[in-house]
Amino acid sequence: MEKLVIEGGKPLSGSVRIHGAKNAALPILAACTMAAGVHRIGNVPDLLDIHVMLDILRALGCKAELAGDVVSLETLSMNSSHVPEELMGQMRSSIFLMGPLLSRFGEVQVHQPGGCAIGERKIDLHLKGLHALGATIEESGNTITCRAGRLRGADIALDYPSVGATENIMMAAALAEGITTISGAAREPEIQDLQNFLNAMGAKMIGAGTDTITIEGVERLTPRAYRIIPDRIVTGTLMIAAAVTKGSVTLERVNPAHLTSVIHVMKRAGVQIAASDDIMTVSSSSRPKAVERVITSPYPSFPTDLQAQMMVFLALAEGTSVMKETVFEGRFKHVDELTRMGADIRVDRSCAYIRGVPRLYGATVEATDLRAGAALVIAGLACSGTTVVEQVHHIDRGYDRIENMFRRLGAKIERYSPIRQLKVP
């Protein structure tokens, strides 16, 4: 397995462009299957999850290529709606194909999806939504088969604002007969991006970004070129890294409006943040102040995908902070690794009590999931000495060569593969 070796203690400085949002690109690539033809999707990040999705689409008969940041996808030749189990087990977001494939082929067969081990993430809401649209669902072991003629619009109330379920229902309803209303919908920017893409192809839907989305089904969709929004989680990761290293970083091609809750927390802690249009500058010359309580919750509240990174920030703050995780119950696995680096954190169920320390120290740590891995990289950049982060493949699921991104800002960080001798001072 590859490792990242980081020499910490150097303030980050300079500018970097933010790549496209993984969590927008994946459902949009899935939605492309609903319109036979050639699609060109721009600002697609070169990530492990993206490559898994493209492999799945190829297995379904599509022709797919990622060149630079543009995916060229030909969906005319699709000849299957059965998603291979070995590929689906590699990535949870493969579940996004249920709605699109069902609406195009009248049948879809999937398996329980994989992904990061950060707690229980049921797909019940996906299945209930498709059933409400008229699908029959059969479950046999790990296999799920959905069948339907043309789907029919329905009023669907979600018990929880699930991003994946909201998006799956949106895609299925786009070609359904009649009107579908999703109440209790998730409000994330990635959902707004999916709506914009579907409407560009000829769908009729409004309300993304609010808790009620209305979709009027259409007969067909037509391929359109499209550009993915910037990744707000990558942006937030870099904001936190700039602050904890006491640096000054300019982030380009961002959308500050997507990070209001993060900006609010960091400003409370004393970080200087200036934003205009699609550029943001983050700087800090002193130790941050503790924040009494940070609570993760669905958008527009503080994102669970930045909880681990923010914990590094609070671990180095002056005073005691509380981080409460309300989205995933298994998302504190990084605490043990941060403690190994000198952090003072105590976990009690869904709360982490963080007593800030003046500094962290280099250690060999393991990325237990995507965002935990990013947090450990941030900790390594801020700490004294050398940090080795193992299980880097988790990080590659959501960050396009994270070491290159930080090297552009002056960090001393290298990737080592098993065939290359690893020397750690």
Coordinates of C-alpha atoms in Angstrom, one line a residue:
M1 CA 0.0 0.0 0.0
E2 CA 1.2 3.5 -0.8
K3 CA 2.1 5.9 2.0
L4 CA 2.4 9.7 2.4
V5 CA 5.4 11.0 4.3
I6 CA 5.0 14.6 5.6
E7 CA 7.6 16.9 7.1
G8 CA 5.4 19.2 9.2
G9 CA 5.7 22.7 10.7
K10 CA 5.8 24.7 7.5
P11 CA 3.1 27.4 6.9
L12 CA 1.2 26.9 3.7
S13 CA 1.2 29.8 1.2
G14 CA 0.3 30.5 -2.4
S15 CA -2.7 29.7 -4.5
V16 CA -4.4 26.5 -5.7
R17 CA -7.4 25.8 -7.9
I18 CA -10.2 23.6 -6.5
H19 CA -11.2 20.6 -8.6
G20 CA -14.7 19.5 -9.4
A21 CA -17.0 18.0 -6.8
K22 CA -16.9 14.2 -6.6
N23 CA -20.4 14.2 -4.9
A24 CA -21.8 16.1 -7.9
A25 CA -19.9 14.3 -10.6
L26 CA -21.0 10.7 -9.6
P27 CA -24.8 11.2 -9.8
I28 CA -24.4 13.3 -12.9
L29 CA -22.5 10.5 -14.6
A30 CA -25.2 8.1 -13.5
A31 CA -27.8 10.5 -15.0
C32 CA -26.1 10.4 -18.3
T33 CA -27.4 6.9 -18.8
M34 CA -30.9 8.3 -19.1
A35 CA -30.2 10.0 -22.4
A36 CA -28.8 7.9 -25.3
G37 CA -26.0 9.7 -27.1
V38 CA -22.7 11.3 -26.4
H39 CA -22.1 13.3 -23.2
R40 CA -19.2 15.6 -22.4
I41 CA -18.9 16.4 -18.7
G42 CA -16.3 18.9 -17.6
N43 CA -14.5 19.7 -14.4
V44 CA -14.6 16.0 -13.4
P45 CA -11.9 15.2 -10.8
D46 CA -9.4 12.4 -11.4
L47 CA -10.4 10.2 -8.4
L48 CA -10.5 6.6 -7.5
D49 CA -14.4 6.8 -7.2
I50 CA -14.7 8.4 -10.6
H51 CA -12.7 5.6 -12.2
V52 CA -14.8 3.0 -10.4
M53 CA -18.0 4.7 -11.8
L54 CA -16.5 4.7 -15.3
D55 CA -15.6 1.0 -15.0
I56 CA -19.2 0.3 -14.0
L57 CA -20.6 2.3 -17.0
R58 CA -18.2 0.4 -19.3
A59 CA -19.5 -2.9 -17.9
L60 CA -23.0 -1.8 -18.8
G61 CA -21.9 -1.2 -22.4
C62 CA -21.0 2.5 -22.4
K63 CA -17.9 3.9 -23.9
A64 CA -16.2 6.1 -21.3
E65 CA -13.0 8.1 -21.2
L66 CA -11.5 10.7 -18.8
A67 CA -9.1 13.0 -20.6
G68 CA -7.8 15.9 -18.4
D69 CA -10.9 16.9 -16.5
V70 CA -13.5 16.0 -19.2
V71 CA -15.4 12.7 -19.3
S72 CA -16.6 11.7 -22.8
L73 CA -19.4 9.2 -22.4
E74 CA -21.3 7.4 -25.2
T75 CA -24.4 5.7 -23.9
L76 CA -26.0 4.6 -27.2
S77 CA -24.3 1.2 -26.9
M78 CA -25.6 0.4 -23.4
N79 CA -26.8 -3.2 -23.3
S80 CA -27.2 -4.1 -19.6
S81 CA -28.8 -2.8 -16.5
H82 CA -27.2 -5.3 -14.1
V83 CA -24.4 -3.6 -12.1
P84 CA -21.5 -6.0 -11.4
E85 CA -21.2 -6.9 -7.7
E86 CA -17.4 -6.7 -7.6
L87 CA -17.5 -3.1 -8.8
M88 CA -20.5 -2.0 -6.8
G89 CA -18.8 -3.2 -3.6
Q90 CA -16.0 -0.7 -4.2
M91 CA -18.2 2.4 -4.0
R92 CA -21.4 3.3 -2.3
S93 CA -22.3 6.0 -4.9
S94 CA -22.9 3.2 -7.4
I95 CA -26.4 3.1 -5.9
F96 CA -27.2 6.2 -7.9
L97 CA -27.6 4.0 -11.0
M98 CA -30.8 2.5 -9.7
G99 CA -33.2 5.3 -10.7
P100 CA -31.6 6.0 -14.1
L101 CA -31.3 2.4 -15.3
L102 CA -34.8 1.6 -14.1
S103 CA -36.3 4.5 -16.0
R104 CA -34.4 3.6 -19.2
F105 CA -34.6 -0.3 -19.2
G106 CA -37.6 -1.0 -17.0
E107 CA -35.3 -3.2 -14.8
V108 CA -32.2 -2.8 -12.8
Q109 CA -30.2 -5.2 -10.7
V110 CA -27.8 -4.0 -8.1
H111 CA -26.1 -5.2 -4.9
Q112 CA -25.5 -3.7 -1.5
P113 CA -23.0 -0.9 -2.1
G114 CA -19.6 -0.5 -0.5
G115 CA -17.6 2.6 0.5
C116 CA -16.1 4.0 3.6
A117 CA -16.8 2.2 6.9
I118 CA -18.2 5.2 8.8
G119 CA -21.4 3.7 10.2
E120 CA -24.7 2.3 9.0
R121 CA -26.0 3.8 5.8
K122 CA -29.1 2.1 4.7
I123 CA -30.6 2.3 1.3
D124 CA -34.2 1.9 2.5
L125 CA -35.2 5.4 1.5
H126 CA -33.9 4.8 -2.1
L127 CA -36.1 1.7 -2.4
K128 CA -39.2 3.3 -0.8
G129 CA -38.9 6.2 -3.2
L130 CA -38.7 3.9 -6.3
H131 CA -41.5 1.7 -5.0
A132 CA -43.7 4.9 -4.6
L133 CA -43.0 5.6 -8.3
G134 CA -44.3 2.2 -9.2
A135 CA -41.3 -0.2 -9.1
T136 CA -41.6 -3.7 -7.8
I137 CA -38.6 -4.6 -5.6
E138 CA -37.2 -8.1 -5.0
E139 CA -34.4 -8.7 -2.5
S140 CA -32.5 -12.0 -2.5
G141 CA -29.4 -12.1 -0.3
N142 CA -27.2 -9.3 -1.4
T143 CA -29.0 -8.7 -4.7
I144 CA -31.7 -6.2 -5.3
T145 CA -33.8 -6.3 -8.5
C146 CA -36.3 -3.5 -9.4
R147 CA -38.8 -3.7 -12.3
A148 CA -41.3 -1.3 -13.7
G149 CA -43.0 -0.3 -16.9
R150 CA -43.0 3.5 -17.2
L151 CA -42.8 5.0 -13.7
R152 CA -45.6 7.2 -12.5
G153 CA -45.3 10.4 -10.5
A154 CA -46.0 10.3 -6.8
D155 CA -45.9 12.4 -3.6
I156 CA -42.9 11.1 -1.7
A157 CA -42.0 12.2 1.9
L158 CA -38.5 11.4 3.1
D159 CA -38.1 10.6 6.8
Y160 CA -34.6 11.9 6.6
P161 CA -33.0 14.3 4.1
S162 CA -30.9 11.7 2.5
V163 CA -28.8 13.1 -0.3
G164 CA -28.5 9.8 -2.2
A165 CA -32.2 9.0 -1.9
T166 CA -33.2 12.5 -3.0
E167 CA -31.0 12.3 -6.1
N168 CA -32.1 8.8 -7.0
I169 CA -35.7 9.7 -6.9
M170 CA -35.1 12.9 -8.9
M171 CA -33.5 10.9 -11.7
A172 CA -36.2 8.2 -11.7
A173 CA -39.0 10.8 -11.7
A174 CA -37.5 12.9 -14.5
L175 CA -38.9 10.3 -17.0
A176 CA -41.9 9.2 -15.0
E177 CA -45.4 9.9 -16.2
G178 CA -47.0 12.8 -14.3
I179 CA -45.8 15.0 -11.4
T180 CA -43.6 13.9 -8.5
T181 CA -43.1 15.9 -5.3
I182 CA -40.3 15.1 -2.9
S183 CA -40.8 16.6 0.5
G184 CA -38.2 16.5 3.2
A185 CA -35.6 16.5 0.4
A186 CA -31.9 17.1 1.1
R187 CA -30.7 20.6 0.2
E188 CA -27.0 20.1 -0.7
P189 CA -25.4 22.1 -3.5
E190 CA -24.7 18.8 -5.3
I191 CA -28.5 18.3 -5.6
Q192 CA -28.8 21.7 -7.1
D193 CA -26.1 20.8 -9.6
L194 CA -27.9 17.5 -10.5
Q195 CA -31.2 19.5 -11.1
N196 CA -29.4 22.0 -13.3
F197 CA -27.9 19.1 -15.4
L198 CA -31.2 17.3 -15.7
N199 CA -33.0 20.4 -16.7
A200 CA -30.2 21.2 -19.3
M201 CA -31.1 17.7 -20.8
G202 CA -34.8 18.6 -21.0
A203 CA -36.1 17.6 -17.6
K204 CA -38.7 19.8 -15.8
M205 CA -37.9 20.2 -12.1
I206 CA -37.7 23.0 -9.6
G207 CA -37.0 23.3 -5.9
A208 CA -33.5 21.8 -5.5
G209 CA -31.8 23.6 -2.6
T210 CA -35.1 23.7 -0.6
D211 CA -36.8 20.8 1.2
T212 CA -39.4 20.4 -1.5
I213 CA -38.6 19.4 -5.1
T214 CA -41.2 19.1 -7.8
I215 CA -40.6 17.1 -11.0
E216 CA -42.9 17.0 -14.1
G217 CA -42.0 13.9 -16.0
V218 CA -40.9 14.2 -19.7
E219 CA -40.8 11.7 -22.5
R220 CA -37.1 11.8 -23.2
L221 CA -33.8 13.6 -22.4
T222 CA -31.1 14.8 -24.7
P223 CA -27.3 14.8 -24.0
R224 CA -25.8 18.2 -23.2
A225 CA -22.3 19.4 -22.3
Y226 CA -22.0 20.3 -18.7
R227 CA -19.5 21.5 -16.1
I228 CA -19.4 20.2 -12.5
I229 CA -19.4 22.6 -9.5
P230 CA -16.3 23.0 -7.4
D231 CA -15.8 20.6 -4.5
R232 CA -16.8 22.3 -1.3
I233 CA -15.2 19.6 0.9
V234 CA -11.9 19.9 -0.8
T235 CA -12.2 23.6 -0.4
G236 CA -13.0 23.3 3.3
T237 CA -10.1 20.9 3.8
L238 CA -7.6 23.4 2.3
M239 CA -9.1 26.2 4.4
I240 CA -8.5 24.2 7.6
A241 CA -5.0 23.3 6.5
A242 CA -4.1 26.9 5.8
A243 CA -5.3 27.9 9.3
V244 CA -3.7 25.1 11.3
T245 CA -0.3 25.7 9.6
K246 CA -0.6 29.4 10.3
G247 CA -0.3 30.1 6.6
S248 CA -2.0 32.2 4.0
V249 CA -3.7 30.5 1.0
T250 CA -5.8 31.7 -1.9
L251 CA -8.3 29.2 -3.2
E252 CA -9.5 29.7 -6.8
R253 CA -12.6 28.4 -8.6
V254 CA -14.6 28.0 -5.3
N255 CA -18.2 28.9 -4.3
P256 CA -18.0 30.5 -0.9
A257 CA -21.8 30.4 -0.5
H258 CA -21.5 26.6 -0.2
L259 CA -19.3 26.9 2.9
T260 CA -21.2 29.4 5.0
S261 CA -21.3 27.2 8.1
V262 CA -17.6 26.4 7.9
I263 CA -16.6 30.1 7.3
H264 CA -18.7 31.0 10.4
V265 CA -17.0 28.5 12.7
M266 CA -13.5 29.4 11.5
K267 CA -14.1 33.1 11.9
R268 CA -15.3 32.5 15.4
A269 CA -12.0 30.9 16.1
G270 CA -10.1 33.9 14.8
V271 CA -9.2 32.9 11.3
Q272 CA -9.2 35.6 8.6
I273 CA -11.3 34.8 5.6
A274 CA -11.9 37.1 2.6
A275 CA -14.2 35.9 -0.3
S276 CA -15.3 37.5 -3.6
D277 CA -16.9 35.8 -6.6
D278 CA -15.0 32.5 -7.0
I279 CA -11.9 33.3 -5.0
M280 CA -11.3 32.9 -1.2
T281 CA -8.2 33.8 0.9
V282 CA -7.7 32.1 4.2
S283 CA -5.0 33.2 6.6
S284 CA -4.0 32.9 10.3
S285 CA -0.9 34.0 12.2
S286 CA -1.8 32.7 15.6
R287 CA -3.2 29.7 17.4
P288 CA -7.0 29.4 16.9
K289 CA -9.5 29.9 19.7
A290 CA -11.7 27.0 20.8
V291 CA -15.3 26.8 19.6
E292 CA -17.7 25.9 22.3
R293 CA -19.7 23.4 20.1
V294 CA -19.7 22.3 16.5
I295 CA -22.6 20.1 15.4
T296 CA -22.6 18.2 12.1
S297 CA -26.0 18.0 10.4
P298 CA -27.4 18.0 6.9
Y299 CA -26.8 21.1 4.7
P300 CA -26.7 24.0 5.2
S301 CA -25.4 23.1 8.7
F302 CA -21.8 22.0 9.3
P303 CA -20.9 19.1 7.0
T304 CA -20.1 15.7 8.4
D305 CA -17.5 15.4 5.7
L306 CA -15.4 18.1 7.3
Q307 CA -15.9 16.9 10.9
A308 CA -12.5 15.0 11.0
Q309 CA -10.6 17.9 9.5
M310 CA -12.2 20.4 11.9
M311 CA -11.3 18.1 14.8
V312 CA -7.6 18.7 13.9
F313 CA -8.2 22.4 14.0
L314 CA -9.9 22.2 17.4
A315 CA -7.2 19.9 18.7
L316 CA -4.7 22.7 18.2
A317 CA -7.0 25.5 19.5
E318 CA -6.7 27.3 22.7
G319 CA -9.3 26.0 25.1
T320 CA -11.9 23.2 25.1
S321 CA -14.3 22.4 22.2
V322 CA -17.1 19.9 21.7
M323 CA -17.8 18.2 18.4
K324 CA -21.1 16.5 18.1
E325 CA -21.7 14.0 15.2
T326 CA -25.3 13.6 14.3
V327 CA -25.1 12.1 10.7
F328 CA -22.9 8.9 11.0
E329 CA -22.5 7.0 14.3
G330 CA -19.1 5.5 13.3
R331 CA -17.2 8.6 12.3
F332 CA -14.8 9.1 15.2
K333 CA -12.3 6.4 14.2
H334 CA -9.7 9.1 13.5
V335 CA -9.6 10.1 17.2
D336 CA -7.2 7.2 18.1
E337 CA -4.8 8.3 15.3
L338 CA -4.9 11.9 16.4
T339 CA -4.3 10.9 20.0
R340 CA -1.2 9.1 18.8
M341 CA 0.0 12.4 17.5
G342 CA -0.6 14.1 20.9
A343 CA -4.2 15.3 20.7
D344 CA -6.3 15.4 23.8
I345 CA -9.7 14.0 22.8
R346 CA -12.3 12.0 24.7
V347 CA -15.3 10.5 23.0
D348 CA -18.6 9.8 24.7
R349 CA -21.1 8.3 22.2
S350 CA -21.8 11.0 19.6
C351 CA -19.7 13.7 21.2
A352 CA -15.9 14.4 21.1
Y353 CA -14.6 16.6 23.9
I354 CA -11.4 18.3 22.6
R355 CA -8.9 20.0 24.9
G356 CA -6.6 22.0 22.7
V357 CA -2.8 21.4 22.9
P358 CA -0.1 23.7 21.7
R359 CA 1.3 21.3 19.2
L360 CA 1.0 17.8 17.7
Y361 CA 3.9 15.4 17.0
G362 CA 4.7 13.3 14.0
A363 CA 3.8 9.6 14.1
T364 CA 2.8 6.7 11.8
V365 CA -1.0 6.7 11.5
E366 CA -3.6 5.0 9.3
A367 CA -6.3 6.5 7.2
T368 CA -9.5 4.6 8.3
D369 CA -11.7 6.4 5.7
L370 CA -11.6 9.2 3.1
R371 CA -12.1 12.2 5.3
A372 CA -10.2 10.8 8.3
G373 CA -7.3 10.4 5.9
A374 CA -7.5 14.0 4.9
A375 CA -7.6 15.0 8.5
L376 CA -4.4 13.1 9.3
V377 CA -2.6 14.8 6.4
I378 CA -3.6 18.2 7.8
A379 CA -2.4 17.1 11.2
G380 CA 0.9 16.0 9.7
L381 CA 1.3 19.4 7.9
A382 CA 0.8 21.2 11.2
C383 CA 2.8 19.0 13.6
S384 CA 6.4 18.9 14.6
G385 CA 8.5 16.1 13.0
T386 CA 7.6 13.5 10.4
T387 CA 4.3 11.9 9.9
V388 CA 3.6 8.7 7.8
V389 CA 0.0 8.3 6.7
E390 CA -0.8 4.7 5.6
Q391 CA -3.8 3.4 3.6
V392 CA -3.7 6.3 1.2
H393 CA -6.1 4.6 -1.2
H394 CA -9.0 5.9 1.1
I395 CA -7.8 9.5 0.5
D396 CA -7.6 8.9 -3.3
R397 CA -11.3 8.3 -3.4
G398 CA -12.0 12.1 -2.8
Y399 CA -8.8 14.1 -3.5
D400 CA -7.0 14.3 -6.8
R401 CA -3.4 13.5 -5.7
I402 CA -3.6 15.3 -2.4
E403 CA 0.2 15.5 -2.2
N404 CA 0.4 17.6 -5.4
M405 CA -2.2 20.0 -4.1
F406 CA -0.3 20.7 -0.9
R407 CA 3.1 20.8 -2.6
R408 CA 1.8 23.7 -4.7
L409 CA 1.4 25.5 -1.4
G410 CA 4.9 24.8 -0.2
A411 CA 4.3 21.6 1.9
K412 CA 7.0 18.9 2.2
I413 CA 4.9 15.8 1.4
E414 CA 5.8 12.8 -0.7
R415 CA 4.0 9.6 -1.8
Y416 CA 5.9 6.3 -1.6
S417 CA 4.8 3.1 -3.2
P418 CA 5.8 -0.4 -1.9
I419 CA 8.4 -0.8 -4.7
R420 CA 10.2 2.3 -3.6
Q421 CA 12.2 2.2 -0.4
L422 CA 10.7 4.3 2.4
K423 CA 13.2 6.2 4.5
V424 CA 11.8 8.1 7.5
P425 CA 14.2 10.2 9.6

